[in-house]
Coordinates of C-alpha atoms and ligand atoms in Angstrom, one line a residue:
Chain W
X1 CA 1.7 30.3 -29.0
X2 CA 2.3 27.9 -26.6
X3 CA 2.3 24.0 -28.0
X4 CA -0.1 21.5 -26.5
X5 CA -0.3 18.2 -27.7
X6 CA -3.5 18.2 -30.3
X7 CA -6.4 16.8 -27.9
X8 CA -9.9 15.9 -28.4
X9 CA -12.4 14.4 -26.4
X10 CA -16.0 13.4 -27.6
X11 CA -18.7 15.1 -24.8
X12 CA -20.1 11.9 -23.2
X13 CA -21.7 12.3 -19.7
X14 CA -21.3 8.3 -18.7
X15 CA -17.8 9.3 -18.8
X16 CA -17.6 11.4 -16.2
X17 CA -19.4 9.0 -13.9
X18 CA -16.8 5.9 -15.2
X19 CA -13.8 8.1 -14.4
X20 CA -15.2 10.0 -11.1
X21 CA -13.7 13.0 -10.7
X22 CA -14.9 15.9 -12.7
X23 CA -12.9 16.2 -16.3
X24 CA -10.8 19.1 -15.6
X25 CA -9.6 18.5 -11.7
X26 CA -5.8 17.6 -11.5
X27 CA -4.3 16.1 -8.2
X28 CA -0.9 17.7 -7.8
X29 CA 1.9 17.1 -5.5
X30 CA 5.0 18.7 -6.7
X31 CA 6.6 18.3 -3.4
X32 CA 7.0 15.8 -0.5
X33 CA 7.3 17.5 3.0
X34 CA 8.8 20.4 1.2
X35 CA 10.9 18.6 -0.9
X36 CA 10.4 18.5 -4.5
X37 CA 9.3 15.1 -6.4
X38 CA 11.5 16.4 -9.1
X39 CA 14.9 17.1 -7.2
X40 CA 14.2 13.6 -5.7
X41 CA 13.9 12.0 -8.8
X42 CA 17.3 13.9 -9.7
X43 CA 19.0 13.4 -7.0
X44 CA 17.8 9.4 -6.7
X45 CA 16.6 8.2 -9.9
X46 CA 13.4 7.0 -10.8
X47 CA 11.3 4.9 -9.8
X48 CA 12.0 6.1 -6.4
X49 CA 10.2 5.1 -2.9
X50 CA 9.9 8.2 0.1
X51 CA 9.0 7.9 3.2
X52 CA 8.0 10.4 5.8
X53 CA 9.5 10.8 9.3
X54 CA 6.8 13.3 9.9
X55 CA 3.5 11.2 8.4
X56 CA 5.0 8.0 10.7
X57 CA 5.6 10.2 13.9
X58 CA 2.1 12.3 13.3
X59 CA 0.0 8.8 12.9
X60 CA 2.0 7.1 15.9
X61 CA 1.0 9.8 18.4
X62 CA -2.7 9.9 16.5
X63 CA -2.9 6.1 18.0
X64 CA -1.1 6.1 21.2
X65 CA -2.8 9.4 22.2
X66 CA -6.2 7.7 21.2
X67 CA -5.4 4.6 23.4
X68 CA -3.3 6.2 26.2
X69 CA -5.9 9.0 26.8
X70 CA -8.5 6.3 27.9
X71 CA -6.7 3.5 28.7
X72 CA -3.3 3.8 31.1
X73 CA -1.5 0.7 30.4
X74 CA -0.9 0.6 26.2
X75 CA 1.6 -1.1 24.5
X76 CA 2.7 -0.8 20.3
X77 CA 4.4 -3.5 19.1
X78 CA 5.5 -2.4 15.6
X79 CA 4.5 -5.1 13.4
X80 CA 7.7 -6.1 10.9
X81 CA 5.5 -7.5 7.9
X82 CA 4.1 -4.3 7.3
X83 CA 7.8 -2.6 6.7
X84 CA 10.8 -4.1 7.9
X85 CA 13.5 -1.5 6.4
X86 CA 15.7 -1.5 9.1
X87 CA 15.6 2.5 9.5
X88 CA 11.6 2.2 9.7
X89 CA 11.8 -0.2 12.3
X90 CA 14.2 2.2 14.4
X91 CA 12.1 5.1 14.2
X92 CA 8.9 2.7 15.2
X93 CA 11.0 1.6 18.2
X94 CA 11.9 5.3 18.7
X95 CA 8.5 6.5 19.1
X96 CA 8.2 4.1 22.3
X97 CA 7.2 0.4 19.9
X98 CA 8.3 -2.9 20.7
X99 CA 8.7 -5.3 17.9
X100 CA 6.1 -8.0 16.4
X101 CA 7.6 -10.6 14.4
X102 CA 6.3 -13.9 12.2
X103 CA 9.3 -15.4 11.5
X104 CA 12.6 -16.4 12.3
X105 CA 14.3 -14.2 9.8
X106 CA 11.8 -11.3 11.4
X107 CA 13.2 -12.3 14.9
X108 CA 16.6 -12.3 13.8
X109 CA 15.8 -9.0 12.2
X110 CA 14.5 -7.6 15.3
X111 CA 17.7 -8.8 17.3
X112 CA 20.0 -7.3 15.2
X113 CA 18.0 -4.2 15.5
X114 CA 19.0 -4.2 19.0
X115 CA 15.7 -5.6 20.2
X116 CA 16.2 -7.8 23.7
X117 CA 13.6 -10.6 23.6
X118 CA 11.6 -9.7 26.0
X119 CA 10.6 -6.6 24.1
X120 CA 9.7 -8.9 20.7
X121 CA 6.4 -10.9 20.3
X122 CA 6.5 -13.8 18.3
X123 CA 3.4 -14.4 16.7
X124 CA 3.0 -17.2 13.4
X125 CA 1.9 -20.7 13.0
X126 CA 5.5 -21.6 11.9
X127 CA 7.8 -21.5 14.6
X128 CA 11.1 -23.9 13.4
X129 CA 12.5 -25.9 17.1
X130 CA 15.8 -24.2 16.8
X131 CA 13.9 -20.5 16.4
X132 CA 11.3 -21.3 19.4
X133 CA 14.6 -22.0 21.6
X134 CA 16.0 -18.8 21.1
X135 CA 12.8 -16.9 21.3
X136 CA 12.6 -18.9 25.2
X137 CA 15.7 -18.2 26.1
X138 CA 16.1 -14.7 25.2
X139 CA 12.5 -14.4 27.1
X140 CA 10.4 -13.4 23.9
X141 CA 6.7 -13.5 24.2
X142 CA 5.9 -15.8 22.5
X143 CA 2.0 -16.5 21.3
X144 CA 1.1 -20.0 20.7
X145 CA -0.7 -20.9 17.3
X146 CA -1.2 -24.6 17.8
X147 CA -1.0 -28.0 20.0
X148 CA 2.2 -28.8 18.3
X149 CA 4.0 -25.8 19.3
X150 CA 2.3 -26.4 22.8
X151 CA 4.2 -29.5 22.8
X152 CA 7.4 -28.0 21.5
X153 CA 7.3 -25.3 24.3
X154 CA 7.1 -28.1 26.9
X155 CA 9.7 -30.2 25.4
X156 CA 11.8 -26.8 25.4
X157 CA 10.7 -26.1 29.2
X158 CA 12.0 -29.5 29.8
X159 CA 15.4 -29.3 28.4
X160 CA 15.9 -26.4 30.1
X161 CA 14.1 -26.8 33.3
X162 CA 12.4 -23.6 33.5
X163 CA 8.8 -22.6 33.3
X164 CA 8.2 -20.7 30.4
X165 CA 5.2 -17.8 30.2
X166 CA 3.1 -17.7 26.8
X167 CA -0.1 -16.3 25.4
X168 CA -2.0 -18.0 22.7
X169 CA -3.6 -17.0 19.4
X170 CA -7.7 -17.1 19.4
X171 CA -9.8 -16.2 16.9
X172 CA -13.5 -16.0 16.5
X173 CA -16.4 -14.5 14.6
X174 CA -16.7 -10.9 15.5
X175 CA -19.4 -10.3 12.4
X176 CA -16.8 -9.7 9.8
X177 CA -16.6 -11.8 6.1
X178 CA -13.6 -13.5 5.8
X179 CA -12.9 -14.3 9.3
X180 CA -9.4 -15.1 9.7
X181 CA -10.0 -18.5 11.6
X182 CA -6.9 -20.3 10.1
X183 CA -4.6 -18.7 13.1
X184 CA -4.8 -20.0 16.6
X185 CA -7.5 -21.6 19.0
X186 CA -11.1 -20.8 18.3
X187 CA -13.2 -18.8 21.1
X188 CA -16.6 -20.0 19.8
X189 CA -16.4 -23.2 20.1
X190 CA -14.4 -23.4 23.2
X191 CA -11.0 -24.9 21.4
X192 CA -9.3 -22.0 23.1
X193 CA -10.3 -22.6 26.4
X194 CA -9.4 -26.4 26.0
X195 CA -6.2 -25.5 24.9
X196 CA -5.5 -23.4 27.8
X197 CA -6.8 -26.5 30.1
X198 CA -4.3 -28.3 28.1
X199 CA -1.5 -26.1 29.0
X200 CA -2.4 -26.3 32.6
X201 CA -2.3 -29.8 32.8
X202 CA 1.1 -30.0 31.3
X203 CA 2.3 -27.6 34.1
X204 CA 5.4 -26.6 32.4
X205 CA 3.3 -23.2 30.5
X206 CA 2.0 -20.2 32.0
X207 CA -0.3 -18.7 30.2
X208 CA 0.0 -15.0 30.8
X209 CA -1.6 -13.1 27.8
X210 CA -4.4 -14.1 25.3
X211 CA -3.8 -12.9 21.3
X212 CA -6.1 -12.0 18.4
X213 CA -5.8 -10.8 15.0
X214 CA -9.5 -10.6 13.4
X215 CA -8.3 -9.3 9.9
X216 CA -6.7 -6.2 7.8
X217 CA -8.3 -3.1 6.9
X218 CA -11.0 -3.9 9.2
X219 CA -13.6 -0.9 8.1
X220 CA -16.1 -1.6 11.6
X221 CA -14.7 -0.3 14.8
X222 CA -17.2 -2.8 16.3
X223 CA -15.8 -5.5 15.1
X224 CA -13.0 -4.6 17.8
X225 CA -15.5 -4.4 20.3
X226 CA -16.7 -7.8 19.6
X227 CA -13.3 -9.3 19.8
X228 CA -11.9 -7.6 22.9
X229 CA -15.2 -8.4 24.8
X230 CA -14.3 -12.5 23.7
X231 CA -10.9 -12.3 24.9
X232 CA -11.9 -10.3 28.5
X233 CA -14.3 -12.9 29.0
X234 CA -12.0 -15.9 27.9
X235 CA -9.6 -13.9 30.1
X236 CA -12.0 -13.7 33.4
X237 CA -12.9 -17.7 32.9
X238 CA -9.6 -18.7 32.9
X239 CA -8.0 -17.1 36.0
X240 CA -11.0 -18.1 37.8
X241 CA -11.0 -21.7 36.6
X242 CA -6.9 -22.4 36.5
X243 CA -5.9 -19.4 38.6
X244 CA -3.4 -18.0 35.9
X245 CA -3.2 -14.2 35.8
X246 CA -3.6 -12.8 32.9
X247 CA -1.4 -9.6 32.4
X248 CA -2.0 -8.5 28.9
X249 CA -4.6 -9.0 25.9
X250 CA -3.2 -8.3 22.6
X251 CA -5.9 -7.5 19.9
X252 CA -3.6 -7.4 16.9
X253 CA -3.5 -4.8 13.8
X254 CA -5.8 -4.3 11.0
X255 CA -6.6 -1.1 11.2
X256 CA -7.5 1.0 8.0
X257 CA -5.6 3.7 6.4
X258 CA -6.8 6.4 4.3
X259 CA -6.5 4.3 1.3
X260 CA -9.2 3.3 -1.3
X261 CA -10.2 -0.4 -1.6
X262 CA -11.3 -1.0 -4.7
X263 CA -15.1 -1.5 -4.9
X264 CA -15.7 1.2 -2.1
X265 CA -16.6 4.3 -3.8
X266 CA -16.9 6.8 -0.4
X267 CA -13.8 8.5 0.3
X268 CA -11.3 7.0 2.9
X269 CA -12.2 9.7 5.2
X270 CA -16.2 8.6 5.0
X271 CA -15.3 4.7 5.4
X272 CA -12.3 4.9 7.4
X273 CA -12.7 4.8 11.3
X274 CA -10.7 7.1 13.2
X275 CA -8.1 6.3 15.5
X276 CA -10.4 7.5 18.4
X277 CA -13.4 5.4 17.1
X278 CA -11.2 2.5 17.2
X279 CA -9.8 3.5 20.9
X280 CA -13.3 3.7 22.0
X281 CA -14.5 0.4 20.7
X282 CA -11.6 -1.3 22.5
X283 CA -11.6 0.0 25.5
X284 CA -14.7 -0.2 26.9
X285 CA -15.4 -3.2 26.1
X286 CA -12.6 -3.7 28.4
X287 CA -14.0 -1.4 31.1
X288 CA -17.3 -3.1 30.6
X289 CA -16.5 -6.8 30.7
X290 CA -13.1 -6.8 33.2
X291 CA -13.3 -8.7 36.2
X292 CA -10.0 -8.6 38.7
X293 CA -7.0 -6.4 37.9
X294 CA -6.9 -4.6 34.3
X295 CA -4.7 -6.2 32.0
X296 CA -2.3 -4.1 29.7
X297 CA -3.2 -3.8 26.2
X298 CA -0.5 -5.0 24.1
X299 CA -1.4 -3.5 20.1
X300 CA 0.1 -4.5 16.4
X301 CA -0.9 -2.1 14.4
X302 CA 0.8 -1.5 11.3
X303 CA -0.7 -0.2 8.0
X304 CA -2.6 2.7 9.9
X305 CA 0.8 4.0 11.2
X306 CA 2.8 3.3 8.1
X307 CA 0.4 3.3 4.5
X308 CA 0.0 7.4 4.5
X309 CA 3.7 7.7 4.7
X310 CA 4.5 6.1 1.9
X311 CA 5.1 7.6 -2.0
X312 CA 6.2 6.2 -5.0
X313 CA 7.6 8.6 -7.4
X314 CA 7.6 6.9 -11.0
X315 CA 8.4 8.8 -14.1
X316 CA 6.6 8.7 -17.9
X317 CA 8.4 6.8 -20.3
X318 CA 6.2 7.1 -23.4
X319 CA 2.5 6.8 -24.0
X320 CA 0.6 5.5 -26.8
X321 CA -3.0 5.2 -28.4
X322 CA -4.7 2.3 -27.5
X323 CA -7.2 1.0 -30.3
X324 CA -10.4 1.8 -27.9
X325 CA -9.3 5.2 -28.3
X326 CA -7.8 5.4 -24.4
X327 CA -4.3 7.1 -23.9
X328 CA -1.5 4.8 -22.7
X329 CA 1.1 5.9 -20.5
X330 CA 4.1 3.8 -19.9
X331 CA 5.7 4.6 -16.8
X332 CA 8.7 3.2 -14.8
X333 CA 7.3 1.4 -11.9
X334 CA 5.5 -1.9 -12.5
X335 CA 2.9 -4.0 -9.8
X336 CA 6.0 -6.3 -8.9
X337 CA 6.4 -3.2 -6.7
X338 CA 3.0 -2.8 -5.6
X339 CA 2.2 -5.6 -3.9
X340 CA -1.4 -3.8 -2.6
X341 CA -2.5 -2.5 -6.0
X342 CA -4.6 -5.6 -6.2
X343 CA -7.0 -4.3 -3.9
X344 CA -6.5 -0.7 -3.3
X345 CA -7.0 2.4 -6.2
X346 CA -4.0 4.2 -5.5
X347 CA -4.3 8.1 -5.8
X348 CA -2.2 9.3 -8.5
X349 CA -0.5 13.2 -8.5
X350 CA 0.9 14.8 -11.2
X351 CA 3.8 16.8 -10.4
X352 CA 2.5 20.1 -11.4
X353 CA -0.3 21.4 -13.4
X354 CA -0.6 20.6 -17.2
X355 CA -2.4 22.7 -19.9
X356 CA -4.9 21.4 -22.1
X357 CA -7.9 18.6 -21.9
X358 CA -7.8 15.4 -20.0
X359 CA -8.3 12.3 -21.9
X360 CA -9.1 9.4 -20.9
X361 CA -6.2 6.6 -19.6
X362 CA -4.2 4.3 -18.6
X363 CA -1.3 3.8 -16.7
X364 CA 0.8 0.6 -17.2
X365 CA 4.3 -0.3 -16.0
X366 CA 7.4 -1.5 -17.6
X367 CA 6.6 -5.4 -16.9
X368 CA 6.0 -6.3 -20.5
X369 CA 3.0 -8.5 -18.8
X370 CA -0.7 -7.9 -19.3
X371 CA -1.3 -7.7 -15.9
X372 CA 1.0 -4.5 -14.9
X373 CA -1.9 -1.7 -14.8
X374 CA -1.4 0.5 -12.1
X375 CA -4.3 2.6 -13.0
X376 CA -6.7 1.3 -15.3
X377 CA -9.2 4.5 -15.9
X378 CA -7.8 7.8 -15.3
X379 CA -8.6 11.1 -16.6
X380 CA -5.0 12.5 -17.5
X381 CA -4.4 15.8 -19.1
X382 CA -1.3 15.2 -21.9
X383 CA 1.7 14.1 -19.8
X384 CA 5.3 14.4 -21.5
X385 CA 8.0 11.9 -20.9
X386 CA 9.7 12.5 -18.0
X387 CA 6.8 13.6 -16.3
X388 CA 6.9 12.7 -12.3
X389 CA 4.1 10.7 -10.6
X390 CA 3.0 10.0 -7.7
X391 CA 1.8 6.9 -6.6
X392 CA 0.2 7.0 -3.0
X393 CA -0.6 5.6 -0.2
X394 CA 2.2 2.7 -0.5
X395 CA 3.6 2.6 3.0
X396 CA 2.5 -0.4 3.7
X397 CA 3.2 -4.1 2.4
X398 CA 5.3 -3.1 -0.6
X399 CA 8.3 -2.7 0.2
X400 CA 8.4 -6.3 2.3
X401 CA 6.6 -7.7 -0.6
X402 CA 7.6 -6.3 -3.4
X403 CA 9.3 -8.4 -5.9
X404 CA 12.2 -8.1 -8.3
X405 CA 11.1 -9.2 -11.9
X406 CA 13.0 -8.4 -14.6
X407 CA 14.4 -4.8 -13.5
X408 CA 16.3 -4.0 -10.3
X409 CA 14.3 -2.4 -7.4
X410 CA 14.4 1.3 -7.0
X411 CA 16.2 3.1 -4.0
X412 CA 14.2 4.3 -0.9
X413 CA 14.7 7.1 0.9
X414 CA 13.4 8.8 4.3
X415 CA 13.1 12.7 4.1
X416 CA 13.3 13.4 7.7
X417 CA 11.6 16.6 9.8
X418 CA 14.5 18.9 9.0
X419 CA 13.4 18.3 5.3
X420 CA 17.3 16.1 5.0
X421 CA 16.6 13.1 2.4
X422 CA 18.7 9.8 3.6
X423 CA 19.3 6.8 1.8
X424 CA 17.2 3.7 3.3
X425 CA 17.6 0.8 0.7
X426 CA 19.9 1.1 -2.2
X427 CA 18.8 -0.2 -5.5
X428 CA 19.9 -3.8 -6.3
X429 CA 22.1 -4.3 -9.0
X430 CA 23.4 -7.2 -10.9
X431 CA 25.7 -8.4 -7.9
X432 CA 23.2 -8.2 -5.8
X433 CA 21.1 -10.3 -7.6
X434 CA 23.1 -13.1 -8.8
X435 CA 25.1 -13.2 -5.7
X436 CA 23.6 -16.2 -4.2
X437 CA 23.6 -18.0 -7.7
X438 CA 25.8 -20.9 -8.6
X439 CA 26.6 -22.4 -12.2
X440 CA 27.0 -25.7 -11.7
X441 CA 30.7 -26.7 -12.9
X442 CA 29.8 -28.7 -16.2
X443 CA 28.1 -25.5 -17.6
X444 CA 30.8 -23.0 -17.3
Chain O
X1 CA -15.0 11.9 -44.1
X2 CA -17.2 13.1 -41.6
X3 CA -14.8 15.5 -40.1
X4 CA -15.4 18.0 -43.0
X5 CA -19.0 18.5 -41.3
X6 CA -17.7 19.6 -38.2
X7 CA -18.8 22.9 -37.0
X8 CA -16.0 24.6 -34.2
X9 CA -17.4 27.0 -32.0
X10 CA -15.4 29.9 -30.3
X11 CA -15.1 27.8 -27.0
X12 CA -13.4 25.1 -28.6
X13 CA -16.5 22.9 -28.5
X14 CA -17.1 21.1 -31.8
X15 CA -20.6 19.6 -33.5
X16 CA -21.0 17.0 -36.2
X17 CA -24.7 17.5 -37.0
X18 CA -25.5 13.7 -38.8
X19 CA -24.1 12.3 -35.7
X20 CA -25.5 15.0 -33.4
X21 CA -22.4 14.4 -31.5
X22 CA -20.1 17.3 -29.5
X23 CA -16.5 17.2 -28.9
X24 CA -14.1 19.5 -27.3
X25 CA -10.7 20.5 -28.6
X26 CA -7.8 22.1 -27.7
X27 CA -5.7 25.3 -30.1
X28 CA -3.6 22.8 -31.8
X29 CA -6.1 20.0 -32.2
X30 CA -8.5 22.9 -34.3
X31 CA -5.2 23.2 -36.3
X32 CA -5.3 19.8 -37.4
X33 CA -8.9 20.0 -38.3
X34 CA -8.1 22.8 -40.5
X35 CA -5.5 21.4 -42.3
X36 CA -6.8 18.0 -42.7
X37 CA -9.9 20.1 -44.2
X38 CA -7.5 21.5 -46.1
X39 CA -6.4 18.1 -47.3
X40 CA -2.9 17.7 -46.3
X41 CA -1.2 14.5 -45.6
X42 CA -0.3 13.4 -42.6
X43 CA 3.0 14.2 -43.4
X44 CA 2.3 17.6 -44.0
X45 CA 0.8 18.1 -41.4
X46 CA 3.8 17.3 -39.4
X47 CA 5.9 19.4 -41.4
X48 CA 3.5 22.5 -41.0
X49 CA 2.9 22.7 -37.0
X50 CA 6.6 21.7 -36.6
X51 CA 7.2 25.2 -38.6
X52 CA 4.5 27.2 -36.5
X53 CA 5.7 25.7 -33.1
X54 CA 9.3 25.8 -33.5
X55 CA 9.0 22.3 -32.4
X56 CA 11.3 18.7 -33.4
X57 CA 9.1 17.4 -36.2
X58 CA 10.4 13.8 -34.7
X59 CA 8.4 14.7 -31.2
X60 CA 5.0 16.3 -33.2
X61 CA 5.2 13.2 -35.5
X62 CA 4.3 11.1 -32.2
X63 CA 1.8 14.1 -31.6
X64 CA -0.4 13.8 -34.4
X65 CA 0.0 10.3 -35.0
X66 CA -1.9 9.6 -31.9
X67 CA -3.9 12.3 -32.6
X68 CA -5.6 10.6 -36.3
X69 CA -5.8 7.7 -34.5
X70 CA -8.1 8.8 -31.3
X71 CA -10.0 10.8 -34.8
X72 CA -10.8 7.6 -36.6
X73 CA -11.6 5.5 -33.4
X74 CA -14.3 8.3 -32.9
X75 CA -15.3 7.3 -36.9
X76 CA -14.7 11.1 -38.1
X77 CA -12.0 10.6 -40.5
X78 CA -10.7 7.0 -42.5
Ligands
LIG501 C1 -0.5 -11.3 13.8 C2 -0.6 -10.0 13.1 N1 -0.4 -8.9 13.8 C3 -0.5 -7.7 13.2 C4 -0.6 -7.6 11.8 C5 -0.6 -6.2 11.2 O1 -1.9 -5.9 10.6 P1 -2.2 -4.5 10.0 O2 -1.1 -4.1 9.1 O3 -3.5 -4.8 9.3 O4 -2.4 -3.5 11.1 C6 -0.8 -8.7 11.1 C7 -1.0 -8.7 9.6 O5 -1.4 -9.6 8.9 C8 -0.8 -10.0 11.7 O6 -0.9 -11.1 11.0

């Protein structure tokens, strides 16, 4: 007879409610795209990050067809943060995305990417001199986050006695908790529009788009509305009152991806507006509120176009008993690599399906650290070591905020439409990590 | 020890009446049951499903180690 790890499980209905899903159900994914998690695993080790050219090309044409079918003049600009792996990038800027960067190292990032300036926003409340002048001479859009920078930018259009075209950061209350008023010039309370008289009167600015970024994972479509109907009106106002033409609004990103936030018990697809939902909210409010020639509508999305694509494979390493009686599993990937555990409930697949009864468990990384659950109640049926996982959605965030503690980070790979895997990121190694270091001469 | 009151049905569901709680066990698990009824030693229990499963005792060791444990957590055996 077959061997299965002796099992029992005392019959206890609050369990099934503390646990959701129903005892016996497995979620299994024993292949990516058609590839299998195991030959992956193989071929790259483990833990291992895959991404899929398919999931990224499906959701961009999801969004631009939901925007360009109702509104003619759209405009993605892939936002870096999300995932700047250069090969991600190129395959956004493929698709027909121009670039949104925070920083000078994004910029730089963008520019070695073969992005010209003009096709890069530069968005952030830090914005270094030295950065700023490259960004205006290269012809970058560049979105102002503050009266210093305004100053800055005219100091800039002095030394180089040109004018220089720029859009500004506003924010508002658009009815969602926390509102993300740290960034930009407020709507409300008319600090936007006096920042815009400002730039007038310095006449060395022209404004020519207005900027917004309410939040991330925003679950209300109408939150959107709210926000584009602010900055069409803001818009109106000021070409009438200073006569500068406005030529594009930018609403930002925070779309939501079919992950789970933890606390929400619908599913994503109950929660989760759709791309068209969004589309809709947006434009018309622009329709509806638009006075003189339609602006274009510049976008940043990036989780929605980037979470679902993302997997991390991680393998069991050994399990224990824990003295509550829950099952323990070890596994090879830790939170330093999941930078968006702390707020979403990842789903987790087995590779294929495994006799016998689910327990309930846990699943903790390799950190040695309290802290590194990846999944703290899960019913699992009895895993062996070696045992592939599947850790997903994790397009988004990670890999740009992952950190290295302890153990190098794992190699990342694309499997593209033709089902080919290609090596993104190697792993670090020692070199790698110590390169930068110095020992100071009287130590060695 | 409480375990030697338990009553497994053909389904694998098990009954300790003084507790008037149910369980549910797998082929292997019953096995244990048996021969811990039987009063073998954790050690020979080892021995005897590493025989009947053609299995590394080292890897079954782990097996029913965790296995005792998750019993006394659930107060049936010391
Ligand atoms: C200015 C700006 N644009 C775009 C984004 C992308 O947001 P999301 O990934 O939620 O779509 C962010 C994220 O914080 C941002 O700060």
């Amino acid at each position: 007879m077959k061997y299965q790890k002796p099992t029992i499980n005392r019959i206890d209905f609050a369990l099934a409610s503390k646990y959701g899903s129903p005892l016996r159900s497995q979620k299994i994914k024993s292949s990516i795209d058609g590839v299998s998690v195991n030959e992956l695993v193989k071929e790259f080790g483990s833990p291992l990050f895959v991404f899929s050219q398919k999931t990224i090309e499906e959701k961009y044409n999801e969004f631009f067809e939901a925007f360009s079918s109702r509104y003619p003049k759209v405009q993605f600009w892939w936002s870096y943060k999300t995932n700047y792996l250069d090969a991600i990038c190129k395959l956004f800027h493929k698709l027909g995305s121009k670039a949104e960067v925070v920083s000078e190292f994004e910029y730089q990032k963008a520019r070695h990417l073969g992005v010209e300036g003009k096709d890069i926003i530069f968005n952030g409340p830090y914005k270094p001199k030295k950065a700023l002048l490259q960004a205006v001479k290269e012809g970058a859009k560049i979105h102002i986050d503050h009266l210093y920078e305004i100053n800055d930018l005219e100091e800039i259009a002095s030394e180089l006695n040109i004018e220089i075209p720029v859009a500004i950061r506003c924010n508002m209350d658009t009815g969602i908790y926390p509102q993300w008023s740290r960034f930009g010039f407020n709507i409300d309370n008319n600090e936007a529009y006096n920042a815009i008289k400002r730039i007038y009167e310095g006449k060395k600015l022209i404004l020519t788009g207005l900027h917004a970024h309410i939040g991330t994972f925003m679950l209300t479509a109408n939150a959107y509305a709210k926000e584009t109907q602010k900055l069409i009106k803001l818009k109106n106002k000021v070409e009438q009152d200073f006569g500068f033409e406005i030529e594009y609004i930018d609403i930002g990103g925070g779309f939501a991806s079919k992950n789970r936030l933890k606390g929400v018990y619908q599913a994503p697809e109950v929660v989760v507006p759709s791309a068209n939902e969004y589309a809709e909210a947006i434009v018309n409010a622009i329709y509806e509120n638009n006075k003189g020639a339609l602006p274009e509508l510049y976008l940043e999305t990036g989780r929605a176009l980037i979470d679902e694509a993302g997997y991390l494979l991680s393998s069991v390493f050994a399990s224990k008993r824990m003295p509550d009686g829950k099952k323990n599993y070890i596994i090879d990937a830790g939170v330093n690599l999941l930078y968006t555990n702390f707020w979403y409930n990842f789903e987790i697949f087995l590779d294929k399906r495994y006799d016998g009864l689910s327990e309930p468990s846990q699943i903790n990384g390799p950190l040695c650290m309290n802290i590194d659950i990846i999944a703290p109640n899960i019913m699992l049926p009895a895993l062996e070591r070696g045992s592939v996982l599947t850790i997903w959605p994790v397009g988004a965030y990670n890999i740009t905020q992952s950190m290295q503690f302890i153990r190098y980070r794992p190699n990342i790979v694309l499997i593209d439409k033709e089902k080919n895997v290609h090596l993104m990121k190697k792993s670090e190694n020692l070199d790698t990590i110590i390169e930068n270091e110095l020992i100071p001469q009287f130590l060695q | 020890m409480l375990l030697n009151e338990m009553i497994i049905d053909e389904n694998n569901i098990a009954f300790i009446p003084s507790l008037g709680s149910s369980f549910e066990l797998n082929e292997s698990a019953k096995r244990v049951i048996e021969l811990l009824k039987e009063g073998q030693s954790k050690e020979e229990i080892v021995q005897t499903l590493s025989k009947e499963y053609h299995k590394r005792w080292e890897d079954i060791y782990i097996d029913v180690e965790d296995f005792l444990q998750k019993l006394k957590i659930y107060g049936l055996i010391q």
